[in-house]
Short mmCIF file of C-alpha atoms in Angstrom, two decimals:
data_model
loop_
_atom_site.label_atom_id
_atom_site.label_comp_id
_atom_site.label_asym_id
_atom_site.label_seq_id
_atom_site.Cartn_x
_atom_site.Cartn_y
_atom_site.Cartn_z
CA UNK A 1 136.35 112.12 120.23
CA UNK A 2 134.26 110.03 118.20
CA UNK A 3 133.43 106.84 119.94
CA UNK A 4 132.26 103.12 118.16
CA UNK A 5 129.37 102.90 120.75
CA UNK A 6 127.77 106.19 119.53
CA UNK A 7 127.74 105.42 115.95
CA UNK A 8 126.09 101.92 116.64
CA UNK A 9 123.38 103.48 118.65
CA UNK A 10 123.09 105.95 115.63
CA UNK A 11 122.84 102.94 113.21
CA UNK A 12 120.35 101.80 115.43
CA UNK A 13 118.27 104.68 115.65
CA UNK A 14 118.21 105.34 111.82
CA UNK A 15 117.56 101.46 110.82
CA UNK A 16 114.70 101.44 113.38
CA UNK A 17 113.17 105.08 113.50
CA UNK A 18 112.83 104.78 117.00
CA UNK A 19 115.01 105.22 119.82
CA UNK A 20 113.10 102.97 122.22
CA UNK A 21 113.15 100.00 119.19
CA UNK A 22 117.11 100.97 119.25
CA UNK A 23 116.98 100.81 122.84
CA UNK A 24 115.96 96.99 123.02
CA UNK A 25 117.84 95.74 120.04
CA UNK A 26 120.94 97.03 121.65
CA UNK A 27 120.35 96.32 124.95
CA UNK A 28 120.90 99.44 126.44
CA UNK A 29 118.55 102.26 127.91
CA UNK A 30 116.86 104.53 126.08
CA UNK A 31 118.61 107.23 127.98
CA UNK A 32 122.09 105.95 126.76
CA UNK A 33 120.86 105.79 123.24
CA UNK A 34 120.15 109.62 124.04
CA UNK A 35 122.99 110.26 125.41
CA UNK A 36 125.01 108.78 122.42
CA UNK A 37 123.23 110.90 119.56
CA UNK A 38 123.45 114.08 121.67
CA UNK A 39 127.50 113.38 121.78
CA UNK A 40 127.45 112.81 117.96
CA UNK A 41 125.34 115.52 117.43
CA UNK A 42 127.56 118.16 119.69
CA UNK A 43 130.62 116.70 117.79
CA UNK A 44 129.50 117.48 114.32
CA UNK A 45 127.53 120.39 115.07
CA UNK A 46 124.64 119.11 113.62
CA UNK A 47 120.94 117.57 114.28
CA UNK A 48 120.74 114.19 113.31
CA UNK A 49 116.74 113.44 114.20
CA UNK A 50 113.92 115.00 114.16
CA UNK A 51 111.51 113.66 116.58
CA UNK A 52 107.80 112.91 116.00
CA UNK A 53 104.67 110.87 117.63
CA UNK A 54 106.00 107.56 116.79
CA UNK A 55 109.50 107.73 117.09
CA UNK A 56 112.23 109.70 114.51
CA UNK A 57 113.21 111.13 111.48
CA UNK A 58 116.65 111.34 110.09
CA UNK A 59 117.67 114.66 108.95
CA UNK A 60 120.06 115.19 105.71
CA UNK A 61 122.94 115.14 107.82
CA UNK A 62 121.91 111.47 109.51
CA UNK A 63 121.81 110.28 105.70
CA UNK A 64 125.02 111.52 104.65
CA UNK A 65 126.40 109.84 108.57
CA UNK A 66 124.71 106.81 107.85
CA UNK A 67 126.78 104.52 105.15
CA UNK A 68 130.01 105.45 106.64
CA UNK A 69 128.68 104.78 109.95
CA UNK A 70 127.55 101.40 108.99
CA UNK A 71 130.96 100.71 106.82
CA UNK A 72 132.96 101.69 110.19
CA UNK A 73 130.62 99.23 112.00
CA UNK A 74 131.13 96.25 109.91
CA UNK A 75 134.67 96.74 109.80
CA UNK A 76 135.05 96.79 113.52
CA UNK A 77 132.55 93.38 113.83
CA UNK A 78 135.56 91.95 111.14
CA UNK A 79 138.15 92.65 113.13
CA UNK A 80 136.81 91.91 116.40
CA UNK A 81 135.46 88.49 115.12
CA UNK A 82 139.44 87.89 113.20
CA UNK A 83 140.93 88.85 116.75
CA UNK A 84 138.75 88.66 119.84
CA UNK A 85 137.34 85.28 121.72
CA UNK A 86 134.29 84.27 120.79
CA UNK A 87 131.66 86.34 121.98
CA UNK A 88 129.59 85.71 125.07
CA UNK A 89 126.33 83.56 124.47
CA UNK A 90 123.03 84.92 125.61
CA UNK A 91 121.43 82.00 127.04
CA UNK A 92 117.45 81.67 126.57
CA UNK A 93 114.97 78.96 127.51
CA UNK A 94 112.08 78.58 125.83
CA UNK A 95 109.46 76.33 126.73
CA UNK A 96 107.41 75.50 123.86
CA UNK A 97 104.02 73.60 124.19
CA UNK A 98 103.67 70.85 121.51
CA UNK A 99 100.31 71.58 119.51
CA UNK A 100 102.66 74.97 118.02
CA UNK A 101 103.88 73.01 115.77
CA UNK A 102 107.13 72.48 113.93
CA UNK A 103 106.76 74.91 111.13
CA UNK A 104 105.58 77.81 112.99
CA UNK A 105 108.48 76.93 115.63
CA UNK A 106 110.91 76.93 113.50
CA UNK A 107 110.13 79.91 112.10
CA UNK A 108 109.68 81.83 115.69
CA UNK A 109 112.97 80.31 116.46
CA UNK A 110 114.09 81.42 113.50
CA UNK A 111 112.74 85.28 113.99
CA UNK A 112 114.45 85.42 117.58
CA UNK A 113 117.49 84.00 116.40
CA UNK A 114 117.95 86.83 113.70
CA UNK A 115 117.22 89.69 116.89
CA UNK A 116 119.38 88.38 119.49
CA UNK A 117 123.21 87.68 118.60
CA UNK A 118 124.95 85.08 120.00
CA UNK A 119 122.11 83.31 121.13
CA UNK A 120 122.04 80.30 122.96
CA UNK A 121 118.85 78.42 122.85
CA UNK A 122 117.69 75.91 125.07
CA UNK A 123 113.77 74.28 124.33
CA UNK A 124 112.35 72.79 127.04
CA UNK A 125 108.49 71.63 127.63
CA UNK A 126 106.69 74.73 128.94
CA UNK A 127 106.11 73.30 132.79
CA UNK A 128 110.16 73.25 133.41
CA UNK A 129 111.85 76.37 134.72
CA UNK A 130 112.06 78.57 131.78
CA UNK A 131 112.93 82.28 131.03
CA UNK A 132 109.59 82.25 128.51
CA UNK A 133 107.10 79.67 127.56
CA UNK A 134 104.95 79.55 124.41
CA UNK A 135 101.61 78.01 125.92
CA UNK A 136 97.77 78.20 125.71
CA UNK A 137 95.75 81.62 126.98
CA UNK A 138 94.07 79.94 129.52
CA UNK A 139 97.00 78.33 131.32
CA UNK A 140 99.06 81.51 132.16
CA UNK A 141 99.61 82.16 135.68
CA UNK A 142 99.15 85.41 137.66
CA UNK A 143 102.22 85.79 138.34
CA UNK A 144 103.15 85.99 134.05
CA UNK A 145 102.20 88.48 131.38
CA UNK A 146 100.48 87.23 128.00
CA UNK A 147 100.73 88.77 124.43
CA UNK A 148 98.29 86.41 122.32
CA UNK A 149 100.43 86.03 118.92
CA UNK A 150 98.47 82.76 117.25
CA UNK A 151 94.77 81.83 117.03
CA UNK A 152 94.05 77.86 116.11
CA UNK A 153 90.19 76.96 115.14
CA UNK A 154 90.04 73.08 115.08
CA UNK A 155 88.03 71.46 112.54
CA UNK A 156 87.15 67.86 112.13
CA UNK A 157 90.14 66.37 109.28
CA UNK A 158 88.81 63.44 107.36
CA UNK A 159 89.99 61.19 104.30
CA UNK A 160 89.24 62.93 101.19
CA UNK A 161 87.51 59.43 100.06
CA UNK A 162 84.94 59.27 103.14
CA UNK A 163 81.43 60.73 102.17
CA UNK A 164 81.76 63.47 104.73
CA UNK A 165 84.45 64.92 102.48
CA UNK A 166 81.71 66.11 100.19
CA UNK A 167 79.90 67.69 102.72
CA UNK A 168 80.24 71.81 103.60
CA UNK A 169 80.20 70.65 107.60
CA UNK A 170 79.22 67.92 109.66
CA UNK A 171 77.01 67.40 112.86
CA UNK A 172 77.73 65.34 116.32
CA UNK A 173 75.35 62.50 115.40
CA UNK A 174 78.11 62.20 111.89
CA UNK A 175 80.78 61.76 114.61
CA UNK A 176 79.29 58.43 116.22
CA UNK A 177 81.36 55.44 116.26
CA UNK A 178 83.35 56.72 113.56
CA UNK A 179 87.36 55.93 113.97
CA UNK A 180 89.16 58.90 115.10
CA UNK A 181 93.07 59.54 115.69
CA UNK A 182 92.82 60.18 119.30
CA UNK A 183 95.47 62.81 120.39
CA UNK A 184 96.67 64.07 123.93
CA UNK A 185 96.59 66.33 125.31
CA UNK A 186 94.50 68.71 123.66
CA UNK A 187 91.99 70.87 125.13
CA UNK A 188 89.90 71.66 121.84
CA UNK A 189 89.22 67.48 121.75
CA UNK A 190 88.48 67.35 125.36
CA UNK A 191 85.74 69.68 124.38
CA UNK A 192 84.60 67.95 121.30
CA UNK A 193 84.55 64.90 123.79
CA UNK A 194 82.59 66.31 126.40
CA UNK A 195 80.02 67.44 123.25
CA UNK A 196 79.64 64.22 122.38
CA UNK A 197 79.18 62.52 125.43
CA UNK A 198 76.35 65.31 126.38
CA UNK A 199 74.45 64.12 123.02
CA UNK A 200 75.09 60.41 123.54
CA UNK A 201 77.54 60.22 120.92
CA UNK A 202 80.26 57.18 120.88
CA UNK A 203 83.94 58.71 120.55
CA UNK A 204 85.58 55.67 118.60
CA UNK A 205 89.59 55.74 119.12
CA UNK A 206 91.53 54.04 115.96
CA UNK A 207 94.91 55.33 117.04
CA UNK A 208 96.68 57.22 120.12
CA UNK A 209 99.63 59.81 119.48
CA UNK A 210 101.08 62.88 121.27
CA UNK A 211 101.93 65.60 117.69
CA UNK A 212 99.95 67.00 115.24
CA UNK A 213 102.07 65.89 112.87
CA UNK A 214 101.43 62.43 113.31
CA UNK A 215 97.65 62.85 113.38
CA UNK A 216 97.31 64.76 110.24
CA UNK A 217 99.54 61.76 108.35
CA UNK A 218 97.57 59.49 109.38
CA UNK A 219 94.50 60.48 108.63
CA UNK A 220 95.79 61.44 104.91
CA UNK A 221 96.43 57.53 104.61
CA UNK A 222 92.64 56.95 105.45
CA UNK A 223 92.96 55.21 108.96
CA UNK A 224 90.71 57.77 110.65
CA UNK A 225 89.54 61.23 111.41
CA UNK A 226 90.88 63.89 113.36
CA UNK A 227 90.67 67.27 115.17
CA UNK A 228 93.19 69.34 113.67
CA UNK A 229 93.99 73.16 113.27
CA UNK A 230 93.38 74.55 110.16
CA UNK A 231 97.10 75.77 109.12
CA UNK A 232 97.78 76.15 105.39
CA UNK A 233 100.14 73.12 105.66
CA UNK A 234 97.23 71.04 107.02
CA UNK A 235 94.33 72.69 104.55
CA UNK A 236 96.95 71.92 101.04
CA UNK A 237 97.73 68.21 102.41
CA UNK A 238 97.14 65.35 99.93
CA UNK A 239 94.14 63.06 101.05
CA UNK A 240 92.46 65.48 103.71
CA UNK A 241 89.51 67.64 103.90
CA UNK A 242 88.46 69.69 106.63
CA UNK A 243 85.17 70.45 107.91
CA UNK A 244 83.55 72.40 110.46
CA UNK A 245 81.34 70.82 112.81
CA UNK A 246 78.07 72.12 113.49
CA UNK A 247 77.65 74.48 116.59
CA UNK A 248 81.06 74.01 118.08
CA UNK A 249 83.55 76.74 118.37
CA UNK A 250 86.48 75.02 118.65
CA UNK A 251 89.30 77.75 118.87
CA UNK A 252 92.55 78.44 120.98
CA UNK A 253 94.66 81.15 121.77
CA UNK A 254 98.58 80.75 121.83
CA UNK A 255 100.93 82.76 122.62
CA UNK A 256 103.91 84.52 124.30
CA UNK A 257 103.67 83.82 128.46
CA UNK A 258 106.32 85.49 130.35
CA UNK A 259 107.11 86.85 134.36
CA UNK A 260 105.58 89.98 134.76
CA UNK A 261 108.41 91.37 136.98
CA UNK A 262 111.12 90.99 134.04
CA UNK A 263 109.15 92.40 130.93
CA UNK A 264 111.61 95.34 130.70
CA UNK A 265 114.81 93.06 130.99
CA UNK A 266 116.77 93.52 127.68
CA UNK A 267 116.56 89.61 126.62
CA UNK A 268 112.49 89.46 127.13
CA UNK A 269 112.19 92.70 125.53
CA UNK A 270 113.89 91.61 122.37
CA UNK A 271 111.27 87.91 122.35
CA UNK A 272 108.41 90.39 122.91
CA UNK A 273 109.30 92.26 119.54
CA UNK A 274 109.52 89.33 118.23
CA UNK A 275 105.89 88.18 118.74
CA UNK A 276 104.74 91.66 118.24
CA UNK A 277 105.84 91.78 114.62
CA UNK A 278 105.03 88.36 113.68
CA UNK A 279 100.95 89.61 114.68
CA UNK A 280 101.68 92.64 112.55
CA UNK A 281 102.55 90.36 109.79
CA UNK A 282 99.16 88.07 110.51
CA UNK A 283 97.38 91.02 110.29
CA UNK A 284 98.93 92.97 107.57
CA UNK A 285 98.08 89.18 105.60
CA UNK A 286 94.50 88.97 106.52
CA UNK A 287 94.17 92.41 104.87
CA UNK A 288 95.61 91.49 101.95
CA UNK A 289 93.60 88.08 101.98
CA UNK A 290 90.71 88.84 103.57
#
């Protein structure tokens, strides 16, 4: 007999070309994805994949299973969702450190949404108990795994009408006395700080905020400078130009932090290929726009 679990781990093999990716999107074991095709494959006395080094390929008979497969599929999510209680939520939470930003968490929210159904999100900062945390490189325990997925290079942001604008980069000696938005906490500025200080330069604070949000606002309005990322959003603003400053490497590392003795559960699996294709997307851009 045919069953409803084998043709979903079939759909899942063919739309991913992999029985491991099938694997973690259904939250199952590989071997049970195995075990699944083999039954379909014994029933209809055919061979549905071909294997190779980097997963599958479906075989003429796998492409004439396929559409009626996925037909059988939807209609059995229809009638489940017309007749059944509503499904059990998969509870997540994500700690999220605050220099991401909203766009790019959005979007990551956004991503893991779309992977894992009936998800249940709770964000919380990235010091509270938490099943993952988004945080800096440098501030991942040894008791956590890392997979780097974002890299930030600061650059001084100034008011398009200040003389620096015109300028290709500026120096430390540019930076003294002149009004910055002073925002915490951020490492990158702690180091531009302790630059300054080293060369006897005065860090002048205008204002004090927490986001980068904020900062970049107000420094489009012309009430000071500030040490900002350069993200698109930040580089096409009205008002704002940014500049590199001379000799200082100002660059972080973000990414995916997560216990080291769960990486294989199903839930932490499915947020891993989530970061793993958003840097294959990073990279695939840079090639295009070098």
């Amino acid at each position: 007999m045919m069953e409803l679990r084998s043709l979903k781990y079939f759909q899942a093999v063919y739309d991913q070309g992999s029985i491991s990716a099938a694997a973690k999107i259904c939250f199952v074991s590989q071997p049970s994805i195995t075990a699944a095709i083999q039954q379909l494959e014994s029933l209809l006395s055919v061979t549905l994949f071909i294997r190779h080094a980097r997963g599958v390929l479906p075989t003429a008979a796998a492409d004439k299973l396929y559409p009626l497969a996925k037909d059988i599929a939807d209609n059995t999510h229809s009638i489940y969702h017309l007749f059944s209680d509503s499904p059990q939520p998969v509870s997540l939470r994500l700690g999220i450190m605050r220099s991401l930003g909203a766009k790019r968490m959005s979007f990551f929210i956004k991503q893991i949404s779309e992977k894992i159904d009936n998800l249940e999100l709770t964000l919380v900062d990235p010091e509270e108990p938490c099943d993952i945390r988004v945080v800096l490189a440098h501030t991942v325990t040894s008791q956590e795994s890392f997979i780097p997925v974002w890299q930030d290079d600061y650059q001084l942001a100034v008011p398009i009408n200040w003389p620096q604008a015109r300028q290709k980069e500026v120096n430390l000696s540019q930076l003294d006395a002149m009004p910055f938005i002073h925002r915490m906490p951020c490492d990158a500025l702690n180091k531009l700080k302790a630059e300054m200080i080293n060369h006897g330069v005065h860090f002048q604070h205008r204002a004090n905020i927490r986001t980068i949000e904020y900062a970049w606002q107000l420094v489009s309005t012309g009430i000071g400078a500030a040490l900002l990322p350069n993200w698109q959003e930040i580089k096409e603003t009205e008002g704002i130009q940014l500049l590199p400053i001379e000799g200082l490497n100002l660059v972080k590392h973000i990414g995916l932090a997560y216990k080291t003795n769960k990486a294989n559960t199903p839930l932490i699996s499915a947020v891993k290929e989530v970061c793993k294709e958003r840097v294959l997307l990073v990279k695939s851009q840079i090639l295009i726009n070098p």
